[in-house]
Structure formats: C-alpha cells, structure tokens
PDB file of C-alpha atoms and ligand atoms in Angstrom:
ATOM      1  CA  MET F   1     -41.108  42.513 267.194  1.00  0.00           C
ATOM      2  CA  LEU F   2     -44.310  39.312 268.784  1.00  0.00           C
ATOM      3  CA  ASN F   3     -47.955  39.682 267.506  1.00  0.00           C
ATOM      4  CA  LEU F   4     -50.004  36.898 267.624  1.00  0.00           C
ATOM      5  CA  VAL F   5     -53.327  35.650 266.882  1.00  0.00           C
ATOM      6  CA  LEU F   6     -54.900  34.405 270.366  1.00  0.00           C
ATOM      7  CA  PHE F   7     -57.636  32.091 268.193  1.00  0.00           C
ATOM      8  CA  GLY F   8     -60.554  29.462 269.549  1.00  0.00           C
ATOM      9  CA  PRO F   9     -63.907  29.273 269.511  1.00  0.00           C
ATOM     10  CA  PRO F  10     -66.020  30.685 272.496  1.00  0.00           C
ATOM     11  CA  GLY F  11     -65.259  30.191 276.414  1.00  0.00           C
ATOM     12  CA  ALA F  12     -62.133  28.502 275.502  1.00  0.00           C
ATOM     13  CA  GLY F  13     -60.017  30.791 277.128  1.00  0.00           C
ATOM     14  CA  LYS F  14     -58.563  34.012 274.543  1.00  0.00           C
ATOM     15  CA  GLY F  15     -59.223  36.890 277.346  1.00  0.00           C
ATOM     16  CA  THR F  16     -58.494  34.628 280.029  1.00  0.00           C
ATOM     17  CA  GLN F  17     -54.717  33.904 278.615  1.00  0.00           C
ATOM     18  CA  SER F  18     -54.140  37.480 277.246  1.00  0.00           C
ATOM     19  CA  GLN F  19     -54.441  39.155 280.651  1.00  0.00           C
ATOM     20  CA  ARG F  20     -51.052  36.864 281.180  1.00  0.00           C
ATOM     21  CA  LEU F  21     -49.692  37.376 278.083  1.00  0.00           C
ATOM     22  CA  ILE F  22     -49.908  41.262 277.783  1.00  0.00           C
ATOM     23  CA  GLU F  23     -48.020  41.158 281.285  1.00  0.00           C
ATOM     24  CA  LYS F  24     -45.219  38.358 280.487  1.00  0.00           C
ATOM     25  CA  TYR F  25     -43.939  39.604 277.211  1.00  0.00           C
ATOM     26  CA  ASN F  26     -45.005  43.630 277.123  1.00  0.00           C
ATOM     27  CA  LEU F  27     -48.097  43.788 274.915  1.00  0.00           C
ATOM     28  CA  VAL F  28     -50.609  45.514 273.973  1.00  0.00           C
ATOM     29  CA  HIS F  29     -54.645  42.915 274.313  1.00  0.00           C
ATOM     30  CA  LEU F  30     -56.713  43.833 271.418  1.00  0.00           C
ATOM     31  CA  SER F  31     -60.036  42.333 271.810  1.00  0.00           C
ATOM     32  CA  THR F  32     -62.855  43.101 269.435  1.00  0.00           C
ATOM     33  CA  GLY F  33     -64.869  41.816 271.899  1.00  0.00           C
ATOM     34  CA  ASP F  34     -63.642  44.383 274.645  1.00  0.00           C
ATOM     35  CA  ILE F  35     -63.607  46.998 272.182  1.00  0.00           C
ATOM     36  CA  PHE F  36     -67.586  45.921 271.069  1.00  0.00           C
ATOM     37  CA  ARG F  37     -68.914  45.504 275.086  1.00  0.00           C
ATOM     38  CA  ALA F  38     -66.581  49.110 275.358  1.00  0.00           C
ATOM     39  CA  ASN F  39     -68.716  50.896 272.800  1.00  0.00           C
ATOM     40  CA  ILE F  40     -72.158  49.245 273.784  1.00  0.00           C
ATOM     41  CA  GLY F  41     -71.814  50.308 277.619  1.00  0.00           C
ATOM     42  CA  GLY F  42     -71.206  53.523 275.861  1.00  0.00           C
ATOM     43  CA  GLY F  43     -73.903  53.611 273.541  1.00  0.00           C
ATOM     44  CA  THR F  44     -72.005  54.672 270.996  1.00  0.00           C
ATOM     45  CA  ASP F  45     -73.648  54.423 266.847  1.00  0.00           C
ATOM     46  CA  LEU F  46     -70.765  51.069 266.363  1.00  0.00           C
ATOM     47  CA  GLY F  47     -71.592  50.106 269.904  1.00  0.00           C
ATOM     48  CA  LYS F  48     -75.601  49.771 268.754  1.00  0.00           C
ATOM     49  CA  LEU F  49     -74.674  48.001 265.534  1.00  0.00           C
ATOM     50  CA  ALA F  50     -72.311  45.314 267.017  1.00  0.00           C
ATOM     51  CA  LYS F  51     -75.075  45.193 270.103  1.00  0.00           C
ATOM     52  CA  SER F  52     -77.338  43.422 266.949  1.00  0.00           C
ATOM     53  CA  TYR F  53     -75.059  41.001 266.165  1.00  0.00           C
ATOM     54  CA  MET F  54     -73.617  40.359 268.968  1.00  0.00           C
ATOM     55  CA  ASP F  55     -77.145  39.621 270.852  1.00  0.00           C
ATOM     56  CA  LYS F  56     -78.435  37.326 268.200  1.00  0.00           C
ATOM     57  CA  GLY F  57     -74.228  35.234 268.222  1.00  0.00           C
ATOM     58  CA  GLN F  58     -73.472  36.475 264.849  1.00  0.00           C
ATOM     59  CA  LEU F  59     -70.701  37.751 264.061  1.00  0.00           C
ATOM     60  CA  VAL F  60     -70.113  41.976 263.245  1.00  0.00           C
ATOM     61  CA  PRO F  61     -70.208  43.159 259.220  1.00  0.00           C
ATOM     62  CA  ASP F  62     -66.268  42.274 258.462  1.00  0.00           C
ATOM     63  CA  GLU F  63     -66.135  46.140 257.109  1.00  0.00           C
ATOM     64  CA  VAL F  64     -66.894  47.374 260.587  1.00  0.00           C
ATOM     65  CA  THR F  65     -64.800  44.759 262.535  1.00  0.00           C
ATOM     66  CA  ILE F  66     -61.278  45.205 260.232  1.00  0.00           C
ATOM     67  CA  ASN F  67     -61.677  49.386 260.557  1.00  0.00           C
ATOM     68  CA  MET F  68     -62.170  49.115 263.511  1.00  0.00           C
ATOM     69  CA  LEU F  69     -59.456  47.003 264.123  1.00  0.00           C
ATOM     70  CA  GLU F  70     -56.791  48.954 262.242  1.00  0.00           C
ATOM     71  CA  SER F  71     -57.447  51.992 264.285  1.00  0.00           C
ATOM     72  CA  GLU F  72     -56.609  50.889 267.400  1.00  0.00           C
ATOM     73  CA  VAL F  73     -53.685  49.657 265.910  1.00  0.00           C
ATOM     74  CA  ASN F  74     -52.952  53.031 264.753  1.00  0.00           C
ATOM     75  CA  LYS F  75     -53.047  54.246 268.319  1.00  0.00           C
ATOM     76  CA  HIS F  76     -49.977  51.884 269.570  1.00  0.00           C
ATOM     77  CA  SER F  77     -46.800  53.146 268.001  1.00  0.00           C
ATOM     78  CA  ASP F  78     -43.351  51.676 268.983  1.00  0.00           C
ATOM     79  CA  VAL F  79     -44.555  49.029 271.440  1.00  0.00           C
ATOM     80  CA  LYS F  80     -43.556  45.734 272.092  1.00  0.00           C
ATOM     81  CA  GLY F  81     -45.940  43.887 269.982  1.00  0.00           C
ATOM     82  CA  PHE F  82     -49.970  43.392 269.421  1.00  0.00           C
ATOM     83  CA  ILE F  83     -52.064  40.764 271.232  1.00  0.00           C
ATOM     84  CA  PHE F  84     -55.105  39.669 268.858  1.00  0.00           C
ATOM     85  CA  ASP F  85     -57.983  38.334 270.659  1.00  0.00           C
ATOM     86  CA  GLY F  86     -60.963  36.876 268.852  1.00  0.00           C
ATOM     87  CA  PHE F  87     -59.670  38.810 266.049  1.00  0.00           C
ATOM     88  CA  PRO F  88     -59.176  37.824 262.655  1.00  0.00           C
ATOM     89  CA  ARG F  89     -62.551  35.589 262.694  1.00  0.00           C
ATOM     90  CA  THR F  90     -62.876  35.500 259.258  1.00  0.00           C
ATOM     91  CA  GLU F  91     -60.292  34.394 256.523  1.00  0.00           C
ATOM     92  CA  ALA F  92     -61.898  38.314 254.900  1.00  0.00           C
ATOM     93  CA  GLN F  93     -60.175  39.408 258.022  1.00  0.00           C
ATOM     94  CA  ALA F  94     -57.718  37.391 258.485  1.00  0.00           C
ATOM     95  CA  LYS F  95     -56.318  39.011 254.371  1.00  0.00           C
ATOM     96  CA  ALA F  96     -56.987  42.563 256.100  1.00  0.00           C
ATOM     97  CA  LEU F  97     -55.188  41.979 258.519  1.00  0.00           C
ATOM     98  CA  ASP F  98     -52.084  40.128 256.871  1.00  0.00           C
ATOM     99  CA  ALA F  99     -52.048  43.415 254.790  1.00  0.00           C
ATOM    100  CA  PHE F 100     -52.538  45.882 256.749  1.00  0.00           C
ATOM    101  CA  LEU F 101     -49.585  44.736 258.865  1.00  0.00           C
ATOM    102  CA  GLU F 102     -47.683  44.603 256.041  1.00  0.00           C
ATOM    103  CA  GLY F 103     -47.920  48.081 255.392  1.00  0.00           C
ATOM    104  CA  LYS F 104     -46.826  48.950 258.771  1.00  0.00           C
ATOM    105  CA  GLY F 105     -43.999  47.128 258.529  1.00  0.00           C
ATOM    106  CA  MET F 106     -45.232  44.786 260.573  1.00  0.00           C
ATOM    107  CA  SER F 107     -46.882  40.284 260.263  1.00  0.00           C
ATOM    108  CA  ILE F 108     -48.610  37.815 262.642  1.00  0.00           C
ATOM    109  CA  SER F 109     -45.944  36.212 264.226  1.00  0.00           C
ATOM    110  CA  GLY F 110     -48.044  33.176 265.015  1.00  0.00           C
ATOM    111  CA  MET F 111     -51.314  31.896 266.149  1.00  0.00           C
ATOM    112  CA  VAL F 112     -52.085  30.180 269.045  1.00  0.00           C
ATOM    113  CA  ALA F 113     -55.198  28.600 268.964  1.00  0.00           C
ATOM    114  CA  LEU F 114     -56.808  26.780 272.088  1.00  0.00           C
ATOM    115  CA  ASP F 115     -59.010  23.048 271.888  1.00  0.00           C
ATOM    116  CA  VAL F 116     -61.148  22.618 273.507  1.00  0.00           C
ATOM    117  CA  PRO F 117     -64.506  20.702 273.339  1.00  0.00           C
ATOM    118  CA  GLU F 118     -67.519  21.913 272.544  1.00  0.00           C
ATOM    119  CA  GLU F 119     -69.233  20.077 276.183  1.00  0.00           C
ATOM    120  CA  GLU F 120     -66.364  22.160 278.047  1.00  0.00           C
ATOM    121  CA  LEU F 121     -67.289  25.263 276.718  1.00  0.00           C
ATOM    122  CA  LYS F 122     -71.067  25.841 277.242  1.00  0.00           C
ATOM    123  CA  GLU F 123     -70.673  24.856 280.256  1.00  0.00           C
ATOM    124  CA  ARG F 124     -67.851  27.760 280.779  1.00  0.00           C
ATOM    125  CA  LEU F 125     -70.140  30.058 279.346  1.00  0.00           C
ATOM    126  CA  LYS F 126     -73.006  28.957 281.103  1.00  0.00           C
ATOM    127  CA  LYS F 127     -70.882  29.760 284.269  1.00  0.00           C
ATOM    128  CA  ARG F 128     -69.479  33.207 283.520  1.00  0.00           C
ATOM    129  CA  ALA F 129     -72.921  34.153 282.440  1.00  0.00           C
ATOM    130  CA  ILE F 130     -74.123  34.310 286.579  1.00  0.00           C
ATOM    131  CA  ASP F 131     -71.969  37.028 287.292  1.00  0.00           C
ATOM    132  CA  SER F 132     -70.115  38.353 283.799  1.00  0.00           C
ATOM    133  CA  GLY F 133     -74.266  39.829 282.622  1.00  0.00           C
ATOM    134  CA  ARG F 134     -73.108  39.293 279.633  1.00  0.00           C
ATOM    135  CA  THR F 135     -76.305  38.379 277.071  1.00  0.00           C
ATOM    136  CA  ASP F 136     -74.372  36.768 275.022  1.00  0.00           C
ATOM    137  CA  ASP F 137     -73.540  33.730 277.559  1.00  0.00           C
ATOM    138  CA  ALA F 138     -76.750  33.595 279.406  1.00  0.00           C
ATOM    139  CA  ASN F 139     -79.173  31.996 275.942  1.00  0.00           C
ATOM    140  CA  PRO F 140     -77.891  28.652 275.465  1.00  0.00           C
ATOM    141  CA  GLU F 141     -79.506  29.590 272.322  1.00  0.00           C
ATOM    142  CA  ILE F 142     -77.211  32.380 271.728  1.00  0.00           C
ATOM    143  CA  ILE F 143     -74.291  30.172 272.866  1.00  0.00           C
ATOM    144  CA  ASN F 144     -74.988  26.872 270.321  1.00  0.00           C
ATOM    145  CA  ASN F 145     -75.129  29.398 267.097  1.00  0.00           C
ATOM    146  CA  ARG F 146     -71.964  31.504 267.920  1.00  0.00           C
ATOM    147  CA  ILE F 147     -70.235  27.774 268.271  1.00  0.00           C
ATOM    148  CA  ALA F 148     -72.193  27.079 264.977  1.00  0.00           C
ATOM    149  CA  VAL F 149     -70.711  30.607 263.307  1.00  0.00           C
ATOM    150  CA  TYR F 150     -67.758  29.291 264.887  1.00  0.00           C
ATOM    151  CA  LYS F 151     -67.355  26.004 262.229  1.00  0.00           C
ATOM    152  CA  ASN F 152     -68.774  28.473 259.522  1.00  0.00           C
ATOM    153  CA  GLU F 153     -66.751  30.651 259.287  1.00  0.00           C
ATOM    154  CA  THR F 154     -63.979  31.435 262.108  1.00  0.00           C
ATOM    155  CA  ALA F 155     -61.983  27.787 262.219  1.00  0.00           C
ATOM    156  CA  PRO F 156     -61.339  27.644 259.194  1.00  0.00           C
ATOM    157  CA  VAL F 157     -58.916  31.164 259.534  1.00  0.00           C
ATOM    158  CA  LYS F 158     -56.656  28.026 261.016  1.00  0.00           C
ATOM    159  CA  SER F 159     -55.806  26.953 257.434  1.00  0.00           C
ATOM    160  CA  PHE F 160     -54.593  30.787 256.349  1.00  0.00           C
ATOM    161  CA  TYR F 161     -52.315  30.555 259.130  1.00  0.00           C
ATOM    162  CA  GLU F 162     -51.186  26.641 258.432  1.00  0.00           C
ATOM    163  CA  LYS F 163     -50.528  27.720 255.137  1.00  0.00           C
ATOM    164  CA  GLN F 164     -48.034  30.341 256.350  1.00  0.00           C
ATOM    165  CA  ASN F 165     -46.747  27.755 258.806  1.00  0.00           C
ATOM    166  CA  LYS F 166     -47.625  29.731 262.022  1.00  0.00           C
ATOM    167  CA  TYR F 167     -49.938  28.126 263.856  1.00  0.00           C
ATOM    168  CA  TYR F 168     -49.245  26.441 266.649  1.00  0.00           C
ATOM    169  CA  ALA F 169     -52.984  24.185 269.131  1.00  0.00           C
ATOM    170  CA  ILE F 170     -52.445  24.071 271.975  1.00  0.00           C
ATOM    171  CA  ASN F 171     -54.946  21.667 273.833  1.00  0.00           C
ATOM    172  CA  GLY F 172     -56.940  23.928 275.846  1.00  0.00           C
ATOM    173  CA  LEU F 173     -58.445  21.844 278.756  1.00  0.00           C
ATOM    174  CA  GLY F 174     -57.033  22.109 281.954  1.00  0.00           C
ATOM    175  CA  SER F 175     -55.902  25.079 285.088  1.00  0.00           C
ATOM    176  CA  ILE F 176     -55.711  28.077 283.939  1.00  0.00           C
ATOM    177  CA  GLU F 177     -51.928  27.980 284.933  1.00  0.00           C
ATOM    178  CA  GLU F 178     -51.534  24.884 283.184  1.00  0.00           C
ATOM    179  CA  ILE F 179     -52.416  26.403 280.699  1.00  0.00           C
ATOM    180  CA  THR F 180     -50.363  29.663 280.545  1.00  0.00           C
ATOM    181  CA  SER F 181     -47.537  27.371 280.556  1.00  0.00           C
ATOM    182  CA  ARG F 182     -48.099  25.540 277.448  1.00  0.00           C
ATOM    183  CA  ILE F 183     -48.193  28.830 275.297  1.00  0.00           C
ATOM    184  CA  PHE F 184     -45.648  30.657 277.057  1.00  0.00           C
ATOM    185  CA  GLU F 185     -43.510  27.233 275.882  1.00  0.00           C
ATOM    186  CA  VAL F 186     -44.694  27.606 272.137  1.00  0.00           C
ATOM    187  CA  ILE F 187     -44.008  31.503 272.431  1.00  0.00           C
ATOM    188  CA  ASP F 188     -40.477  30.999 273.753  1.00  0.00           C
ATOM    189  CA  ALA F 189     -39.891  28.597 270.423  1.00  0.00           C
ATOM    190  CA  ILE F 190     -41.124  31.296 268.323  1.00  0.00           C
ATOM    191  CA  ASN F 191     -39.672  34.030 269.694  1.00  0.00           C
TER     192      ASN F 191
HETATM  193  P1  B4P Q 201     -65.560  37.681 272.639  1.00  0.00           P
HETATM  194  O1  B4P Q 201     -65.506  38.984 273.767  1.00  0.00           O
HETATM  195  O2  B4P Q 201     -64.217  37.222 271.624  1.00  0.00           O
HETATM  196  O3  B4P Q 201     -66.441  36.204 273.043  1.00  0.00           O
HETATM  197  P2  B4P Q 201     -65.702  34.869 273.473  1.00  0.00           P
HETATM  198  O4  B4P Q 201     -65.287  34.363 272.328  1.00  0.00           O
HETATM  199  O5  B4P Q 201     -66.853  34.220 274.167  1.00  0.00           O
HETATM  200  O6  B4P Q 201     -64.380  34.688 274.445  1.00  0.00           O
HETATM  201  P3  B4P Q 201     -63.571  35.184 275.278  1.00  0.00           P
HETATM  202  O7  B4P Q 201     -62.500  35.990 275.355  1.00  0.00           O
HETATM  203  O8  B4P Q 201     -64.674  36.145 276.180  1.00  0.00           O
HETATM  204  O9  B4P Q 201     -63.811  34.160 276.328  1.00  0.00           O
HETATM  205  P4  B4P Q 201     -62.727  33.265 276.982  1.00  0.00           P
HETATM  206  O10 B4P Q 201     -62.617  32.100 275.898  1.00  0.00           O
HETATM  207  O11 B4P Q 201     -61.520  33.768 277.410  1.00  0.00           O
HETATM  208  O12 B4P Q 201     -66.689  37.927 271.790  1.00  0.00           O
HETATM  209  C1  B4P Q 201     -68.307  38.660 271.611  1.00  0.00           C
HETATM  210  C2  B4P Q 201     -68.834  38.600 270.213  1.00  0.00           C
HETATM  211  O13 B4P Q 201     -68.347  39.733 269.669  1.00  0.00           O
HETATM  212  C3  B4P Q 201     -69.293  37.075 268.667  1.00  0.00           C
HETATM  213  O14 B4P Q 201     -69.844  36.584 270.118  1.00  0.00           O
HETATM  214  C4  B4P Q 201     -68.852  38.542 267.750  1.00  0.00           C
HETATM  215  O15 B4P Q 201     -70.689  38.884 267.746  1.00  0.00           O
HETATM  216  C5  B4P Q 201     -68.258  39.520 268.574  1.00  0.00           C
HETATM  217  N1  B4P Q 201     -67.036  39.820 267.762  1.00  0.00           N
HETATM  218  C6  B4P Q 201     -65.906  40.080 268.499  1.00  0.00           C
HETATM  219  N2  B4P Q 201     -65.166  39.729 268.021  1.00  0.00           N
HETATM  220  C7  B4P Q 201     -65.363  39.383 266.200  1.00  0.00           C
HETATM  221  C8  B4P Q 201     -64.657  39.971 264.727  1.00  0.00           C
HETATM  222  N3  B4P Q 201     -63.319  39.479 264.890  1.00  0.00           N
HETATM  223  N4  B4P Q 201     -65.981  39.324 264.115  1.00  0.00           N
HETATM  224  C9  B4P Q 201     -66.523  39.927 264.102  1.00  0.00           C
HETATM  225  N5  B4P Q 201     -67.280  39.675 264.720  1.00  0.00           N
HETATM  226  C10 B4P Q 201     -66.891  39.973 266.659  1.00  0.00           C
HETATM  227  O16 B4P Q 201     -63.103  32.456 278.177  1.00  0.00           O
HETATM  228  C11 B4P Q 201     -64.601  32.340 279.052  1.00  0.00           C
HETATM  229  C12 B4P Q 201     -65.200  31.595 280.406  1.00  0.00           C
HETATM  230  O17 B4P Q 201     -64.323  30.268 280.212  1.00  0.00           O
HETATM  231  C13 B4P Q 201     -64.383  32.756 280.913  1.00  0.00           C
HETATM  232  O18 B4P Q 201     -65.190  32.811 281.817  1.00  0.00           O
HETATM  233  C14 B4P Q 201     -62.969  32.106 281.801  1.00  0.00           C
HETATM  234  O19 B4P Q 201     -62.988  32.689 283.317  1.00  0.00           O
HETATM  235  C15 B4P Q 201     -63.042  30.386 281.634  1.00  0.00           C
HETATM  236  N6  B4P Q 201     -61.966  30.033 281.747  1.00  0.00           N
HETATM  237  C16 B4P Q 201     -61.345  29.540 281.080  1.00  0.00           C
HETATM  238  N7  B4P Q 201     -60.308  29.251 281.011  1.00  0.00           N
HETATM  239  C17 B4P Q 201     -60.540  28.146 281.886  1.00  0.00           C
HETATM  240  C18 B4P Q 201     -60.172  27.076 282.251  1.00  0.00           C
HETATM  241  N8  B4P Q 201     -59.254  26.174 281.930  1.00  0.00           N
HETATM  242  N9  B4P Q 201     -60.259  26.021 282.945  1.00  0.00           N
HETATM  243  C19 B4P Q 201     -62.286  26.432 283.382  1.00  0.00           C
HETATM  244  N10 B4P Q 201     -62.448  27.725 282.835  1.00  0.00           N
HETATM  245  C20 B4P Q 201     -61.750  28.932 282.084  1.00  0.00           C
END
C-alpha cells in the first residue's frame, strides 16, 4: 500500500499535484480543505463550523478534523493507498493519524513536502482568488494569517516525519509538470 502525506504551505501546489498522483498511482485523494469546502457548500453543521475558522485563516480544531478524516478513510476498503492532502497540519493530527493507521495495519509511506518561497505563494493565491471564489484567497490579511499559522503550527509536523526517516523535500518552483516529475522520482524510489 502507498500512503502519502502531501505537505506544504497554502498555495504550494498540494491540490494541483494530488490530481496527477492519483492518476499515476491509483490512490484515493483525501483533501481536508476540499471536504470542508464541500460541507460548506452543502450547508452542514460541520461546514458552518469549518467556515468560521477558514474565513479567518485559522485551522479547524484538531478533534473535528481528525474525526472527519478517519471517517473518510473508513469509507474506502481494498484500495491501493491514500494521498492525505492538507492533513496532518498539527503534531496532534500527525500522532492521531499514525495511531489510527496502525490500528488498521497500515502506515504512512512518506511525506512529500513542496518548498515554495513566501512571495510566490502569495502571488499564486492572489491569482487563484480571481476564479476560485475562495474567500480565504481573496483577502491579503487572511493569506498572511494562513502563512503565519503554517509556520507556527504546521511546519513542526515536518520533524515528526523526519524522525521516522519519511520526509522528502521537493523544490516546488517551476512548471507543474516539472514538479510532478520530481515527485514521481521520489515516490518511485520509496514504493
Ligand atoms: P486547503 O484546502 O488545504 O488550502 P491550501 O493550503 O491553500 O492548499 P491548496 O491545496 O488548496 O492549494 P495548492 O497548494 O494546490 O486548506 C484551506 C483551509 O482549510 C485551511 O486554511 C484551514 O482553515 C482548513 N483546513 C484544511 N485542512 C485542515 C487541517 N488538516 N486541520 C485544520 N484545518 C484545516 O495551489 C494553490 C494555487 O497555486 C492554485 O491556484 C494552483 O493553480 C497554483 N499552482 C500550483 N502549482 C503551481 C506552479 N507550479 N506554478 C504556478 N502556480 C501553481
């Protein structure tokens, strides 16, 4: 089984690259951001709660996010593996994911981390805001907050996987195709 964590700051290209990885490796794509947005669109209680955090550029509380992710994994059996896109985003989420997968006889194969300079992230999110309709992309203050939250709460997750020798950094600058090739190279070496 191939279970990948796709990691990086907002706008690093996680969602973009996930689409290419699921095609090549036939994996189930679980993006916590997409699942929250689907709930917001559907007007569910979870969506209302998530929106109150996402609109400020804050993380949705761990307990809510972890329960949601676990129930999404449980919907799939007999699969080749998963791409966890945007999860884990805190050390508590990383620990919970490890324990949950262990209970199912599974584990994370590797964390692929996209490195992109801050100025480029802001440019990409600004461009996406024009046609995505995402309120969290349209406001520079919210973008700055998301980047600050990433540095303070999410970046430490890197060392969680480094300690397990499962951390792989990828240069996230260049064309989408170039970055995909870099990721394929890493995955083919660990798979
Ligand atoms: P996400 O949906 O994960 O949003 P994101 O971090 O902005 O990444 P995304 O995947 O959408 O963008 P990508 O980098 O692909 O999270 C949104 C919010 O949900 C969070 O702020 C938080 O509130 C909440 N949330 C989600 N997960 C959570 C968790 N685990 N715990 C708590 N809260 C959680 O791409 C960005 C843009 O760059 C795209 O427009 C793309 O076209 C462009 N791009 C990509 N690659 C490029 C390249 N090589 N060159 C130029 N542009 C490129």
